[in-house]
Amino acid sequence: MAITFINRFTVNGKPEDFESAFTETAEFIRKQPGLVRYTLSRDLEDETRYVNVALWESAQALRDAVAHPDFKQHAAAMRALATSEGTVYAERLTFAGE
């Protein structure tokens, strides 16, 4: 079952530094089995707030990716620049534009 991981970040440093650290982590994550799509968006009204939305083939694929030994160093770089709150959601309904 596909899952969606949503991670909200509040940056406590320069947004450019956070985006750079996120990009490095994204390069690692995008190579992990089971990742379908991975995005980062910044709040239009507050440049210190971001949201990452990742679609995974399964919850196990996400667990395996974050359990990878190399993930810790990537996560540490982002944690030094921002606090985060992540939640995993199960897809219930899907809609597309016309």
Coordinates of N, CA and C in Angstrom, one line a residue:
M1 N 0.8 -1.2 0.0 CA 0.0 0.0 0.0 C 0.9 1.2 0.0
A2 N 0.6 2.2 -0.9 CA 1.4 3.4 -1.0 C 1.1 4.3 0.2
I3 N 2.1 5.0 0.7 CA 2.0 5.9 1.8 C 2.5 7.3 1.4
T4 N 2.1 8.3 2.1 CA 2.6 9.7 1.9 C 3.2 10.1 3.2
F5 N 4.5 10.6 3.1 CA 5.2 11.1 4.3 C 5.2 12.6 4.2
I6 N 4.7 13.3 5.2 CA 4.7 14.7 5.2 C 5.6 15.2 6.3
N7 N 6.6 16.0 6.0 CA 7.5 16.5 7.0 C 7.5 18.0 7.0
R8 N 7.1 18.7 8.1 CA 7.1 20.1 8.2 C 8.3 20.6 8.9
F9 N 9.0 21.6 8.3 CA 10.2 22.1 8.8 C 10.1 23.6 9.2
T10 N 10.7 24.0 10.3 CA 10.9 25.4 10.6 C 12.4 25.6 10.7
V11 N 12.8 26.5 9.8 CA 14.3 26.7 9.7 C 14.7 27.8 10.7
N12 N 15.8 27.5 11.3 CA 16.4 28.4 12.3 C 17.7 29.1 11.9
G13 N 18.0 28.9 10.6 CA 19.2 29.5 10.0 C 18.8 30.1 8.7
K14 N 19.7 30.2 7.8 CA 19.4 30.8 6.4 C 18.7 29.8 5.6
P15 N 17.6 30.2 5.0 CA 16.8 29.3 4.1 C 17.7 28.6 3.0
E16 N 18.6 29.4 2.5 CA 19.5 28.9 1.4 C 20.3 27.7 1.9
D17 N 20.8 27.8 3.1 CA 21.6 26.7 3.7 C 20.7 25.5 3.9
F18 N 19.5 25.7 4.4 CA 18.6 24.6 4.6 C 18.3 23.9 3.3
E19 N 18.0 24.7 2.2 CA 17.7 24.1 0.9 C 18.9 23.3 0.4
S20 N 20.1 23.8 0.6 CA 21.3 23.1 0.2 C 21.4 21.7 0.9
A21 N 21.2 21.7 2.2 CA 21.3 20.5 3.0 C 20.2 19.5 2.6
F22 N 19.0 20.1 2.3 CA 17.9 19.3 1.9 C 18.2 18.6 0.5
T23 N 18.8 19.4 -0.4 CA 19.1 18.9 -1.7 C 20.1 17.7 -1.6
E24 N 21.1 17.8 -0.7 CA 22.0 16.7 -0.5 C 21.3 15.4 0.0
T25 N 20.4 15.6 1.0 CA 19.6 14.5 1.5 C 18.7 13.9 0.4
A26 N 18.1 14.8 -0.4 CA 17.2 14.4 -1.5 C 17.9 13.5 -2.5
E27 N 19.2 13.8 -2.8 CA 20.0 13.0 -3.7 C 20.2 11.6 -3.1
F28 N 20.4 11.5 -1.8 CA 20.5 10.2 -1.2 C 19.1 9.5 -1.2
I29 N 18.1 10.2 -0.8 CA 16.7 9.6 -0.7 C 16.2 9.1 -2.1
R30 N 16.4 9.9 -3.1 CA 15.8 9.5 -4.4 C 16.4 8.3 -5.0
K31 N 17.5 7.8 -4.4 CA 18.1 6.5 -4.9 C 17.7 5.3 -4.1
Q32 N 16.8 5.6 -3.1 CA 16.3 4.5 -2.3 C 15.2 3.7 -2.9
P33 N 15.2 2.4 -2.8 CA 14.1 1.6 -3.4 C 12.7 2.0 -2.8
G34 N 11.7 2.1 -3.6 CA 10.4 2.4 -3.1 C 9.9 3.8 -3.2
L35 N 10.9 4.8 -3.4 CA 10.5 6.2 -3.5 C 9.8 6.4 -4.8
V36 N 8.6 7.1 -4.8 CA 7.9 7.4 -6.0 C 8.1 8.9 -6.4
R37 N 8.0 9.8 -5.4 CA 8.1 11.2 -5.7 C 8.5 11.9 -4.4
Y38 N 9.2 13.0 -4.5 CA 9.8 13.7 -3.3 C 9.8 15.2 -3.6
T39 N 9.1 16.0 -2.9 CA 9.1 17.5 -3.1 C 9.4 18.3 -1.9
L40 N 9.9 19.5 -2.1 CA 10.1 20.4 -1.0 C 9.4 21.7 -1.4
S41 N 8.6 22.3 -0.6 CA 7.9 23.5 -0.9 C 8.1 24.5 0.3
R42 N 8.2 25.8 0.0 CA 8.4 26.8 1.0 C 7.1 27.6 1.1
D43 N 6.8 28.0 2.3 CA 5.6 28.8 2.6 C 5.8 30.1 1.9
L44 N 4.7 30.6 1.3 CA 4.8 31.9 0.5 C 4.8 33.1 1.5
E45 N 4.3 32.9 2.7 CA 4.2 34.0 3.6 C 5.3 34.0 4.7
D46 N 6.0 32.9 4.9 CA 7.0 32.8 5.9 C 8.2 31.9 5.4
E47 N 9.3 32.5 5.0 CA 10.3 31.8 4.4 C 11.1 30.8 5.3
T48 N 10.7 30.8 6.6 CA 11.3 29.8 7.5 C 10.5 28.5 7.6
R49 N 9.4 28.5 6.9 CA 8.6 27.3 7.0 C 8.6 26.5 5.6
Y50 N 8.8 25.2 5.7 CA 8.8 24.4 4.5 C 8.0 23.1 4.8
V51 N 7.6 22.5 3.7 CA 7.0 21.1 3.8 C 7.6 20.2 2.7
N52 N 7.9 19.0 3.2 CA 8.4 18.0 2.3 C 7.3 16.9 2.2
V53 N 6.9 16.6 0.9 CA 5.9 15.6 0.7 C 6.6 14.5 -0.1
A54 N 6.5 13.3 0.4 CA 7.2 12.1 -0.3 C 6.2 11.0 -0.4
L55 N 6.0 10.5 -1.6 CA 5.2 9.3 -1.8 C 6.1 8.1 -1.9
W56 N 5.8 7.1 -1.2 CA 6.5 5.9 -1.1 C 5.6 4.7 -1.5
E57 N 6.2 3.6 -2.1 CA 5.4 2.5 -2.4 C 4.9 1.8 -1.2
S58 N 5.6 1.9 0.0 CA 5.1 1.3 1.2 C 5.7 1.9 2.4
A59 N 5.2 1.7 3.6 CA 5.7 2.2 4.8 C 7.1 1.5 5.1
Q60 N 7.2 0.2 4.7 CA 8.5 -0.5 4.9 C 9.6 0.1 4.0
A61 N 9.3 0.6 2.8 CA 10.3 1.2 2.0 C 10.8 2.5 2.7
L62 N 9.9 3.3 3.3 CA 10.3 4.5 4.0 C 11.2 4.1 5.2
R63 N 10.7 3.1 6.0 CA 11.5 2.7 7.2 C 12.9 2.2 6.8
D64 N 13.0 1.5 5.7 CA 14.3 1.0 5.2 C 15.2 2.1 4.8
A65 N 14.7 3.2 4.2 CA 15.5 4.3 3.7 C 16.0 5.1 4.9
V66 N 15.2 5.3 5.9 CA 15.7 6.1 7.1 C 16.5 5.3 8.0
A67 N 16.5 3.9 7.9 CA 17.3 3.1 8.7 C 18.7 2.9 8.1
H68 N 18.8 3.3 6.8 CA 20.1 3.1 6.1 C 21.2 3.9 6.9
P69 N 22.4 3.3 7.1 CA 23.4 3.9 7.9 C 23.8 5.3 7.4
D70 N 23.8 5.6 6.1 CA 24.2 6.8 5.5 C 23.1 7.9 5.8
F71 N 21.9 7.5 6.1 CA 20.9 8.6 6.3 C 21.2 9.5 7.5
K72 N 21.8 8.9 8.5 CA 22.0 9.7 9.7 C 22.8 11.0 9.5
Q73 N 23.8 10.9 8.7 CA 24.7 12.1 8.4 C 23.9 13.1 7.6
H74 N 23.0 12.7 6.7 CA 22.2 13.6 6.0 C 21.2 14.3 6.9
A75 N 20.5 13.5 7.7 CA 19.5 14.1 8.6 C 20.2 15.0 9.6
A76 N 21.4 14.7 10.0 CA 22.1 15.6 11.0 C 22.3 17.0 10.4
A77 N 22.6 17.1 9.1 CA 22.9 18.4 8.5 C 21.6 19.2 8.5
M78 N 20.5 18.6 8.2 CA 19.2 19.3 8.2 C 18.7 19.6 9.6
R79 N 18.9 18.7 10.5 CA 18.5 19.0 11.9 C 19.3 20.1 12.5
A80 N 20.5 20.4 12.1 CA 21.3 21.5 12.6 C 20.7 22.8 12.1
L81 N 19.9 22.8 11.1 CA 19.4 24.0 10.5 C 17.9 24.2 10.7
A82 N 17.2 23.2 11.1 CA 15.7 23.3 11.2 C 15.2 22.2 12.2
T83 N 14.0 22.5 12.8 CA 13.2 21.5 13.5 C 12.2 20.9 12.5
S84 N 11.8 19.7 12.8 CA 10.8 19.1 11.9 C 9.8 18.3 12.7
E85 N 8.7 18.1 12.0 CA 7.6 17.2 12.5 C 7.1 16.4 11.3
G86 N 7.3 15.1 11.4 CA 6.9 14.2 10.2 C 5.8 13.3 10.6
T87 N 4.9 13.0 9.6 CA 3.8 12.1 9.8 C 3.6 11.3 8.6
V88 N 3.3 10.0 8.8 CA 3.0 9.1 7.7 C 1.5 8.9 7.5
Y89 N 1.1 9.0 6.3 CA -0.4 8.9 6.0 C -0.6 7.7 5.0
A90 N -1.7 7.0 5.1 CA -2.1 6.0 4.2 C -3.1 6.7 3.2
E91 N -2.8 6.4 1.9 CA -3.7 7.0 0.9 C -5.1 6.4 1.0
R92 N -6.1 7.2 0.9 CA -7.5 6.8 0.9 C -8.2 7.0 -0.4
L93 N -8.0 8.2 -0.9 CA -8.7 8.6 -2.2 C -7.7 9.3 -3.1
T94 N -7.8 9.2 -4.4 CA -6.9 9.9 -5.3 C -7.7 10.5 -6.4
F95 N -7.4 11.8 -6.7 CA -8.1 12.5 -7.7 C -7.1 13.2 -8.6
A96 N -7.4 13.5 -9.8 CA -6.6 14.2 -10.7 C -7.4 15.3 -11.5
G97 N -6.7 16.3 -11.9 CA -7.3 17.3 -12.7 C -7.8 16.8 -14.0
E98 N -8.7 17.6 -14.6 CA -9.3 17.2 -15.9 C -8.4 17.6 -17.0

